[in-house]
Amino acid sequence: MTGSFSQSAPQICEDFMAILATGCAGFIGSNFVRSWLANDGETIINLDKLTYAGNTNNLADLRGDNRYHFVQGDIADEAMVSELLGKHQPRAIINFAAESHVDRSIGGPGEFIQTNIIGTFRLLEAARSYWSTLDTARQTAFRFLHVSTDEVYGSLEPNDPPFHEGSVYAPNSPYSASKAASDHLVRAWYHTYGLPVLTTNCSNNYGPFHFPEKLIPLVILNALDGKALPIYGDGQQVRDWLYVEDHCRGIAAALEGGTPGEVYNIGGRNEMSNLDVVHAICSILDEKRPRSDGRSYTQQITFVTDRPGHDRRYAIDARKIERELGWRPQESFATGIRKTIQWYLDNPQWVADVRSGAYRDWIEHNYTERTDHA
Ligand code: NAD
Ligand code: DAU
């Protein structure tokens, strides 16, 4: 198995065959639900608060599919989550829900503490209380999978080895600190209460439905609009990019084959500087949608004030999930970025919808305060 969806869960009985997944109106969760159902996965209930990042259009194609249910709500609402668990009797919970943007966490950390820490705590408590009502076979089969990030490990020096599951936690932003705290809670609920948890820590994702506040979709759309392509600092920060569907396959592999209490790092072995990523996007756009003046989109690159506390390098050692669960990425950056750019070119209505009022306010807030460093 090289990363195909593996949905060979122990079938306890037909009334223990649903998944509760949180935050699936967002980027990764919506890709996960689509892949899960395309691979004949069982019923999935999406619990999402619909913050600015949640968009029901991301799963509009599933309207009418009776294996997909959407519930608007907050993971921090323990009573509501308990009711949902009692009603649907899921065999697993996958927690994608989070505040996810580092720049927003710097300007306003409160929501990050609330959702990523308190929310995860409440969700764990609802899960624990539901799990304690299950019979032994169901308790053994149940899983709580927490989707986390490589940012919890902090920043690497150029010659450091990539992060592995035993790397020391050293988060540097309010976002990564809140995710680190949530990982610790998940770990503690396993060790203290025996809740069968799994944690995945993944590197930077890209692909369809990525909200255009993040580097890759922002650059694609700004380029097409003739706007500046803002590079923070010197653009030499390194990220390990993974196509979102490969991440989703990794989550499915961990859910079905992972050992409770274990952590699995997921990454693309694809380290690139931000400047190289932006050049790669410009070069594909030059070919697919040339500028009317015949010049390259690289003309639009603008160096702007750096992100405070900006982590210099992330890289993931994914050997554990490769070795133990047979997962491998199926896309290279070269293939994944082409698919991604094509998706944005093919979906102007989705783009127009997400770039409505609230999005414009954020762009103005984040970029007008950054002076250009030509
Ligand atoms: P996203 O911001 O696109 O989506 C987050 C979703 O969570 C949205 O639909 C939002 O409405 C929902 N949400 C927020 N607060 C909620 C709450 N209190 N209750 C219920 N729903 C709530 O994020 P994403 O990029 O899809 O990331 C998903 C998860 O994966 C996050 O936990 C993130 O930390 C993690 N992760 C992301 C990346 C990446 O590169 N994007 C990489 C590794 C890990
Ligand atoms: O590493 C995993 C993480 O990747 C996830 O946990 C986060 O949820 C996700 O948002 C992402 O965090 P980053 O901060 O790495 O992603 P972002 O797309 O915001 O930025 C990528 C790099 O590009 C980073 O070094 C900052 C830089 N950047 C970003 C923006 C938005 C720019 O240079 N200019 C920009 O305008």
Tab-separated table of N, CA and C in Angstrom, residues 66-207:
chain	number	residue	atom	x	y	z
A	66	ASN	N	-26.044	10.866	1.078
A	66	ASN	CA	-26.542	10.605	2.439
A	66	ASN	C	-25.480	10.040	3.381
A	67	ARG	N	-24.252	9.898	2.881
A	67	ARG	CA	-23.163	9.494	3.786
A	67	ARG	C	-22.488	10.707	4.440
A	68	TYR	N	-22.892	11.927	4.013
A	68	TYR	CA	-22.267	13.141	4.532
A	68	TYR	C	-23.298	13.987	5.278
A	69	HIS	N	-22.967	14.357	6.516
A	69	HIS	CA	-23.856	15.214	7.311
A	69	HIS	C	-23.063	16.403	7.826
A	70	PHE	N	-23.662	17.582	7.716
A	70	PHE	CA	-23.003	18.783	8.227
A	70	PHE	C	-23.744	19.301	9.457
A	71	VAL	N	-22.986	19.599	10.520
A	71	VAL	CA	-23.564	20.198	11.719
A	71	VAL	C	-22.747	21.443	12.046
A	72	GLN	N	-23.421	22.590	12.154
A	72	GLN	CA	-22.683	23.801	12.539
A	72	GLN	C	-22.590	23.865	14.060
A	73	GLY	N	-21.372	23.954	14.576
A	73	GLY	CA	-21.201	24.027	16.018
A	73	GLY	C	-19.737	24.120	16.387
A	74	ASP	N	-19.526	24.398	17.668
A	74	ASP	CA	-18.182	24.674	18.199
A	74	ASP	C	-17.663	23.435	18.939
A	75	ILE	N	-16.423	23.048	18.670
A	75	ILE	CA	-15.873	21.880	19.395
A	75	ILE	C	-15.793	22.142	20.895
A	76	ALA	N	-15.831	23.419	21.285
A	76	ALA	CA	-15.762	23.741	22.719
A	76	ALA	C	-17.118	23.590	23.417
A	77	ASP	N	-18.159	23.313	22.657
A	77	ASP	CA	-19.500	23.126	23.229
A	77	ASP	C	-19.659	21.642	23.598
A	78	GLU	N	-19.219	21.327	24.804
A	78	GLU	CA	-19.125	19.910	25.202
A	78	GLU	C	-20.492	19.226	25.225
A	79	ALA	N	-21.504	19.947	25.672
A	79	ALA	CA	-22.839	19.331	25.757
A	79	ALA	C	-23.344	18.981	24.363
A	80	MET	N	-23.156	19.907	23.419
A	80	MET	CA	-23.610	19.654	22.051
A	80	MET	C	-22.816	18.492	21.426
A	81	VAL	N	-21.490	18.466	21.671
A	81	VAL	CA	-20.681	17.375	21.102
A	81	VAL	C	-21.127	16.037	21.707
A	82	SER	N	-21.396	16.027	23.011
A	82	SER	CA	-21.840	14.791	23.662
A	82	SER	C	-23.140	14.282	23.052
A	83	GLU	N	-24.025	15.223	22.769
A	83	GLU	CA	-25.304	14.838	22.166
A	83	GLU	C	-25.073	14.210	20.785
A	84	LEU	N	-24.173	14.839	20.005
A	84	LEU	CA	-23.864	14.309	18.667
A	84	LEU	C	-23.273	12.902	18.745
A	85	LEU	N	-22.386	12.713	19.709
A	85	LEU	CA	-21.736	11.407	19.856
A	85	LEU	C	-22.774	10.354	20.234
A	86	GLY	N	-23.646	10.716	21.154
A	86	GLY	CA	-24.695	9.780	21.578
A	86	GLY	C	-25.612	9.419	20.419
A	87	LYS	N	-25.912	10.408	19.590
A	87	LYS	CA	-26.847	10.175	18.488
A	87	LYS	C	-26.227	9.325	17.373
A	88	HIS	N	-24.978	9.656	16.982
A	88	HIS	CA	-24.377	8.998	15.810
A	88	HIS	C	-23.507	7.794	16.158
A	89	GLN	N	-23.124	7.650	17.430
A	89	GLN	CA	-22.308	6.505	17.867
A	89	GLN	C	-21.104	6.266	16.937
A	90	PRO	N	-20.256	7.269	16.737
A	90	PRO	CA	-19.123	7.082	15.814
A	90	PRO	C	-18.067	6.137	16.384
A	91	ARG	N	-17.330	5.500	15.463
A	91	ARG	CA	-16.222	4.641	15.878
A	91	ARG	C	-14.929	5.432	15.997
A	92	ALA	N	-14.973	6.694	15.503
A	92	ALA	CA	-13.768	7.539	15.570
A	92	ALA	C	-14.134	9.013	15.521
A	93	ILE	N	-13.250	9.814	16.103
A	93	ILE	CA	-13.323	11.272	15.971
A	93	ILE	C	-12.005	11.705	15.330
A	94	ILE	N	-12.098	12.560	14.318
A	94	ILE	CA	-10.876	13.157	13.746
A	94	ILE	C	-10.976	14.656	13.960
A	95	ASN	N	-9.992	15.215	14.638
A	95	ASN	CA	-10.062	16.641	14.989
A	95	ASN	C	-9.185	17.494	14.073
A	96	PHE	N	-9.831	18.062	13.038
A	96	PHE	CA	-9.152	19.021	12.157
A	96	PHE	C	-9.377	20.450	12.655
A	97	ALA	N	-10.444	20.676	13.420
A	97	ALA	CA	-10.862	22.049	13.743
A	97	ALA	C	-9.759	22.798	14.475
A	98	ALA	N	-9.458	23.983	13.976
A	98	ALA	CA	-8.444	24.830	14.620
A	98	ALA	C	-8.466	26.202	13.989
A	99	GLU	N	-7.926	27.162	14.706
A	99	GLU	CA	-7.475	28.396	14.078
A	99	GLU	C	-6.097	28.045	13.530
A	100	SER	N	-5.850	28.344	12.236
A	100	SER	CA	-4.670	27.753	11.592
A	100	SER	C	-3.654	28.742	11.017
A	101	HIS	N	-3.934	30.052	11.062
A	101	HIS	CA	-3.021	30.960	10.354
A	101	HIS	C	-2.083	31.702	11.316
A	102	VAL	N	-0.793	31.478	11.130
A	102	VAL	CA	0.224	32.038	12.029
A	102	VAL	C	0.110	33.565	12.129
A	103	ASP	N	-0.038	34.250	10.993
A	103	ASP	CA	-0.098	35.724	11.040
A	103	ASP	C	-1.293	36.209	11.863
A	104	ARG	N	-2.434	35.534	11.732
A	104	ARG	CA	-3.595	35.929	12.538
A	104	ARG	C	-3.328	35.682	14.017
A	105	SER	N	-2.573	34.633	14.331
A	105	SER	CA	-2.309	34.324	15.753
A	105	SER	C	-1.427	35.398	16.390
A	106	ILE	N	-0.625	36.066	15.565
A	106	ILE	CA	0.258	37.120	16.089
A	106	ILE	C	-0.570	38.360	16.409
A	107	GLY	N	-1.516	38.675	15.538
A	107	GLY	CA	-2.371	39.845	15.763
A	107	GLY	C	-3.432	39.620	16.826
A	108	GLY	N	-3.879	38.381	16.997
A	108	GLY	CA	-4.967	38.109	17.942
A	108	GLY	C	-4.931	36.678	18.435
A	109	PRO	N	-4.138	36.402	19.460
A	109	PRO	CA	-3.974	35.009	19.904
A	109	PRO	C	-5.184	34.399	20.623
A	110	GLY	N	-6.129	35.243	21.059
A	110	GLY	CA	-7.218	34.747	21.908
A	110	GLY	C	-8.009	33.597	21.309
A	111	GLU	N	-8.393	33.744	20.041
A	111	GLU	CA	-9.186	32.685	19.394
A	111	GLU	C	-8.399	31.382	19.295
A	112	PHE	N	-7.081	31.509	19.199
A	112	PHE	CA	-6.220	30.316	19.077
A	112	PHE	C	-6.194	29.550	20.392
A	113	ILE	N	-6.138	30.313	21.491
A	113	ILE	CA	-6.164	29.667	22.811
A	113	ILE	C	-7.528	29.005	22.997
A	114	GLN	N	-8.576	29.747	22.613
A	114	GLN	CA	-9.933	29.247	22.839
A	114	GLN	C	-10.202	27.963	22.045
A	115	THR	N	-9.984	28.008	20.744
A	115	THR	CA	-10.334	26.813	19.943
A	115	THR	C	-9.283	25.715	20.066
A	116	ASN	N	-8.013	26.089	19.887
A	116	ASN	CA	-6.994	25.037	19.786
A	116	ASN	C	-6.717	24.372	21.133
A	117	ILE	N	-6.831	25.127	22.219
A	117	ILE	CA	-6.557	24.519	23.536
A	117	ILE	C	-7.864	24.162	24.249
A	118	ILE	N	-8.685	25.173	24.539
A	118	ILE	CA	-9.928	24.889	25.285
A	118	ILE	C	-10.839	23.985	24.450
A	119	GLY	N	-10.923	24.294	23.152
A	119	GLY	CA	-11.777	23.480	22.278
A	119	GLY	C	-11.342	22.025	22.270
A	120	THR	N	-10.037	21.795	22.127
A	120	THR	CA	-9.558	20.407	22.117
A	120	THR	C	-9.823	19.729	23.463
A	121	PHE	N	-9.634	20.481	24.540
A	121	PHE	CA	-9.920	19.940	25.882
A	121	PHE	C	-11.391	19.505	25.993
A	122	ARG	N	-12.307	20.375	25.570
A	122	ARG	CA	-13.743	20.042	25.653
A	122	ARG	C	-14.083	18.842	24.768
A	123	LEU	N	-13.479	18.819	23.606
A	123	LEU	CA	-13.731	17.692	22.685
A	123	LEU	C	-13.221	16.385	23.289
A	124	LEU	N	-12.056	16.453	23.903
A	124	LEU	CA	-11.508	15.252	24.563
A	124	LEU	C	-12.422	14.785	25.700
A	125	GLU	N	-12.949	15.745	26.442
A	125	GLU	CA	-13.827	15.372	27.562
A	125	GLU	C	-15.121	14.730	27.068
A	126	ALA	N	-15.683	15.303	25.993
A	126	ALA	CA	-16.899	14.701	25.428
A	126	ALA	C	-16.577	13.298	24.903
A	127	ALA	N	-15.413	13.165	24.253
A	127	ALA	CA	-15.015	11.856	23.715
A	127	ALA	C	-14.819	10.850	24.840
A	128	ARG	N	-14.184	11.294	25.904
A	128	ARG	CA	-13.905	10.372	27.030
A	128	ARG	C	-15.213	9.890	27.653
A	129	SER	N	-16.138	10.817	27.820
A	129	SER	CA	-17.367	10.407	28.485
A	129	SER	C	-18.185	9.470	27.576
A	130	TYR	N	-18.202	9.741	26.257
A	130	TYR	CA	-18.868	8.827	25.305
A	130	TYR	C	-18.176	7.462	25.313
A	131	TRP	N	-16.863	7.472	25.240
A	131	TRP	CA	-16.065	6.238	25.148
A	131	TRP	C	-16.305	5.355	26.375
A	132	SER	N	-16.481	6.000	27.530
A	132	SER	CA	-16.653	5.219	28.768
A	132	SER	C	-17.994	4.470	28.780
A	133	THR	N	-18.932	4.876	27.886
A	133	THR	CA	-20.233	4.174	27.840
A	133	THR	C	-20.203	2.980	26.890
A	134	LEU	N	-19.124	2.843	26.110
A	134	LEU	CA	-19.075	1.776	25.095
A	134	LEU	C	-18.729	0.436	25.722
A	135	ASP	N	-19.133	-0.649	25.055
A	135	ASP	CA	-18.717	-1.973	25.546
A	135	ASP	C	-17.235	-2.182	25.218
A	136	THR	N	-16.657	-3.241	25.738
A	136	THR	CA	-15.201	-3.416	25.624
A	136	THR	C	-14.730	-3.489	24.172
A	137	ALA	N	-15.465	-4.202	23.326
A	137	ALA	CA	-15.039	-4.336	21.921
A	137	ALA	C	-15.033	-2.961	21.245
A	138	ARG	N	-16.060	-2.178	21.509
A	138	ARG	CA	-16.122	-0.845	20.900
A	138	ARG	C	-15.067	0.080	21.506
A	139	GLN	N	-14.851	-0.028	22.784
A	139	GLN	CA	-13.798	0.807	23.412
A	139	GLN	C	-12.449	0.527	22.769
A	140	THR	N	-12.197	-0.741	22.478
A	140	THR	CA	-10.906	-1.120	21.894
A	140	THR	C	-10.784	-0.593	20.468
A	141	ALA	N	-11.894	-0.616	19.750
A	141	ALA	CA	-11.850	-0.197	18.333
A	141	ALA	C	-11.866	1.320	18.178
A	142	PHE	N	-12.363	2.048	19.177
A	142	PHE	CA	-12.536	3.502	19.060
A	142	PHE	C	-11.185	4.211	18.890
A	143	ARG	N	-11.197	5.321	18.106
A	143	ARG	CA	-9.993	6.139	17.942
A	143	ARG	C	-10.357	7.627	18.025
A	144	PHE	N	-9.462	8.384	18.645
A	144	PHE	CA	-9.526	9.863	18.610
A	144	PHE	C	-8.257	10.320	17.913
A	145	LEU	N	-8.394	10.801	16.670
A	145	LEU	CA	-7.195	11.207	15.917
A	145	LEU	C	-7.105	12.734	15.890
A	146	HIS	N	-6.000	13.239	16.377
A	146	HIS	CA	-5.774	14.681	16.465
A	146	HIS	C	-4.814	15.106	15.354
A	147	VAL	N	-5.266	16.042	14.524
A	147	VAL	CA	-4.459	16.487	13.381
A	147	VAL	C	-3.619	17.684	13.817
A	148	SER	N	-2.303	17.503	13.832
A	148	SER	CA	-1.450	18.591	14.293
A	148	SER	C	-0.361	18.907	13.265
A	149	THR	N	0.584	19.702	13.693
A	149	THR	CA	1.497	20.362	12.767
A	149	THR	C	2.967	20.167	13.149
A	150	ASP	N	3.846	20.299	12.163
A	150	ASP	CA	5.283	20.246	12.449
A	150	ASP	C	5.764	21.494	13.201
A	151	GLU	N	4.929	22.563	13.210
A	151	GLU	CA	5.375	23.813	13.837
A	151	GLU	C	5.574	23.680	15.338
A	152	VAL	N	5.008	22.627	15.943
A	152	VAL	CA	5.174	22.446	17.396
A	152	VAL	C	6.648	22.223	17.760
A	153	TYR	N	7.451	21.768	16.785
A	153	TYR	CA	8.853	21.453	17.063
A	153	TYR	C	9.768	22.674	16.930
A	154	GLY	N	9.208	23.808	16.521
A	154	GLY	CA	10.034	25.012	16.411
A	154	GLY	C	10.751	25.111	15.091
A	155	SER	N	11.950	25.699	15.117
A	155	SER	CA	12.656	26.017	13.883
A	155	SER	C	13.980	25.265	13.799
A	156	LEU	N	14.315	24.772	12.585
A	156	LEU	CA	15.574	24.036	12.386
A	156	LEU	C	16.666	24.957	11.840
A	157	GLU	N	17.914	24.658	12.211
A	157	GLU	CA	19.070	25.287	11.571
A	157	GLU	C	19.289	24.588	10.223
A	158	PRO	N	20.032	25.224	9.298
A	158	PRO	CA	20.170	24.651	7.947
A	158	PRO	C	20.651	23.196	7.932
A	159	ASN	N	21.561	22.830	8.846
A	159	ASN	CA	22.097	21.466	8.775
A	159	ASN	C	21.486	20.501	9.789
A	160	ASP	N	20.454	20.929	10.498
A	160	ASP	CA	19.811	20.020	11.455
A	160	ASP	C	19.083	18.897	10.715
A	161	PRO	N	19.025	17.709	11.328
A	161	PRO	CA	18.179	16.663	10.732
A	161	PRO	C	16.707	17.048	10.863
A	162	PRO	N	15.845	16.498	9.982
A	162	PRO	CA	14.411	16.827	10.045
A	162	PRO	C	13.782	16.409	11.378
A	163	PHE	N	12.626	16.996	11.693
A	163	PHE	CA	11.902	16.654	12.916
A	163	PHE	C	11.449	15.195	12.860
A	164	HIS	N	11.625	14.490	13.988
A	164	HIS	CA	11.060	13.136	14.103
A	164	HIS	C	10.110	13.136	15.292
A	165	GLU	N	9.464	12.002	15.536
A	165	GLU	CA	8.411	11.952	16.550
A	165	GLU	C	8.940	12.228	17.949
A	166	GLY	N	10.256	12.063	18.147
A	166	GLY	CA	10.818	12.321	19.469
A	166	GLY	C	11.445	13.702	19.603
A	167	SER	N	11.346	14.518	18.572
A	167	SER	CA	11.947	15.859	18.643
A	167	SER	C	11.296	16.649	19.781
A	168	VAL	N	12.104	17.508	20.377
A	168	VAL	CA	11.625	18.307	21.512
A	168	VAL	C	10.644	19.366	21.023
A	169	TYR	N	9.576	19.574	21.771
A	169	TYR	CA	8.620	20.633	21.432
A	169	TYR	C	9.238	21.997	21.749
A	170	ALA	N	9.196	22.913	20.782
A	170	ALA	CA	9.738	24.260	20.993
A	170	ALA	C	8.956	25.266	20.151
A	171	PRO	N	7.641	25.381	20.384
A	171	PRO	CA	6.826	26.256	19.528
A	171	PRO	C	7.183	27.722	19.706
A	172	ASN	N	7.101	28.481	18.610
A	172	ASN	CA	7.542	29.877	18.654
A	172	ASN	C	6.447	30.910	18.400
A	173	SER	N	5.303	30.488	17.878
A	173	SER	CA	4.230	31.461	17.606
A	173	SER	C	3.040	31.118	18.498
A	174	PRO	N	2.131	32.081	18.684
A	174	PRO	CA	0.918	31.737	19.438
A	174	PRO	C	0.183	30.548	18.809
A	175	TYR	N	0.159	30.490	17.462
A	175	TYR	CA	-0.479	29.345	16.800
A	175	TYR	C	0.207	28.041	17.193
A	176	SER	N	1.529	27.972	17.009
A	176	SER	CA	2.195	26.688	17.260
A	176	SER	C	2.175	26.329	18.740
A	177	ALA	N	2.212	27.363	19.606
A	177	ALA	CA	2.131	27.078	21.049
A	177	ALA	C	0.770	26.491	21.404
A	178	SER	N	-0.285	27.016	20.751
A	178	SER	CA	-1.623	26.484	21.058
A	178	SER	C	-1.774	25.068	20.515
A	179	LYS	N	-1.179	24.788	19.363
A	179	LYS	CA	-1.233	23.413	18.834
A	179	LYS	C	-0.403	22.479	19.714
A	180	ALA	N	0.741	22.957	20.176
A	180	ALA	CA	1.580	22.128	21.061
A	180	ALA	C	0.811	21.777	22.328
A	181	ALA	N	0.114	22.777	22.893
A	181	ALA	CA	-0.673	22.525	24.107
A	181	ALA	C	-1.735	21.467	23.834
A	182	SER	N	-2.382	21.564	22.662
A	182	SER	CA	-3.438	20.589	22.349
A	182	SER	C	-2.841	19.187	22.208
A	183	ASP	N	-1.652	19.097	21.612
A	183	ASP	CA	-0.999	17.778	21.485
A	183	ASP	C	-0.735	17.183	22.867
A	184	HIS	N	-0.311	18.038	23.801
A	184	HIS	CA	-0.025	17.541	25.156
A	184	HIS	C	-1.299	17.040	25.841
A	185	LEU	N	-2.400	17.758	25.619
A	185	LEU	CA	-3.664	17.304	26.209
A	185	LEU	C	-4.050	15.933	25.655
A	186	VAL	N	-3.926	15.789	24.346
A	186	VAL	CA	-4.288	14.518	23.707
A	186	VAL	C	-3.439	13.383	24.283
A	187	ARG	N	-2.152	13.651	24.406
A	187	ARG	CA	-1.238	12.652	24.972
A	187	ARG	C	-1.667	12.274	26.400
A	188	ALA	N	-2.003	13.289	27.189
A	188	ALA	CA	-2.358	13.046	28.590
A	188	ALA	C	-3.651	12.238	28.710
A	189	TRP	N	-4.601	12.468	27.774
A	189	TRP	CA	-5.879	11.719	27.846
A	189	TRP	C	-5.650	10.230	27.535
A	190	TYR	N	-4.593	9.947	26.815
A	190	TYR	CA	-4.230	8.532	26.581
A	190	TYR	C	-3.591	7.950	27.840
A	191	HIS	N	-2.590	8.642	28.350
A	191	HIS	CA	-1.829	8.076	29.471
A	191	HIS	C	-2.651	8.022	30.753
A	192	THR	N	-3.488	9.034	30.961
A	192	THR	CA	-4.233	9.085	32.214
A	192	THR	C	-5.535	8.290	32.162
A	193	TYR	N	-6.269	8.451	31.042
A	193	TYR	CA	-7.615	7.849	30.991
A	193	TYR	C	-7.705	6.638	30.064
A	194	GLY	N	-6.633	6.403	29.276
A	194	GLY	CA	-6.662	5.258	28.356
A	194	GLY	C	-7.442	5.516	27.081
A	195	LEU	N	-7.856	6.769	26.829
A	195	LEU	CA	-8.570	7.069	25.581
A	195	LEU	C	-7.640	6.728	24.406
A	196	PRO	N	-8.107	5.926	23.437
A	196	PRO	CA	-7.206	5.493	22.341
A	196	PRO	C	-6.964	6.607	21.323
A	197	VAL	N	-5.963	7.392	21.560
A	197	VAL	CA	-5.692	8.561	20.714
A	197	VAL	C	-4.559	8.293	19.732
A	198	LEU	N	-4.545	9.075	18.665
A	198	LEU	CA	-3.440	9.109	17.699
A	198	LEU	C	-3.189	10.577	17.399
A	199	THR	N	-1.932	10.936	17.185
A	199	THR	CA	-1.624	12.314	16.782
A	199	THR	C	-0.797	12.265	15.507
A	200	THR	N	-1.165	13.101	14.535
A	200	THR	CA	-0.338	13.237	13.335
A	200	THR	C	0.211	14.666	13.290
A	201	ASN	N	1.490	14.792	13.019
A	201	ASN	CA	2.121	16.121	12.892
A	201	ASN	C	2.617	16.254	11.458
A	202	CYS	N	1.993	17.151	10.728
A	202	CYS	CA	2.277	17.248	9.288
A	202	CYS	C	2.936	18.574	8.926
A	203	SER	N	3.639	18.536	7.810
A	203	SER	CA	4.285	19.743	7.284
A	203	SER	C	3.281	20.564	6.464
A	204	ASN	N	3.773	21.617	5.804
A	204	ASN	CA	2.901	22.540	5.055
A	204	ASN	C	2.157	21.841	3.923
A	205	ASN	N	0.856	21.995	3.909
A	205	ASN	CA	0.014	21.448	2.843
A	205	ASN	C	-0.261	22.506	1.776
A	206	TYR	N	-0.566	22.037	0.565
A	206	TYR	CA	-1.071	22.921	-0.487
A	206	TYR	C	-1.975	22.082	-1.369
A	207	GLY	N	-2.853	22.752	-2.135
A	207	GLY	CA	-3.763	22.036	-3.022
A	207	GLY	C	-5.068	22.794	-3.169
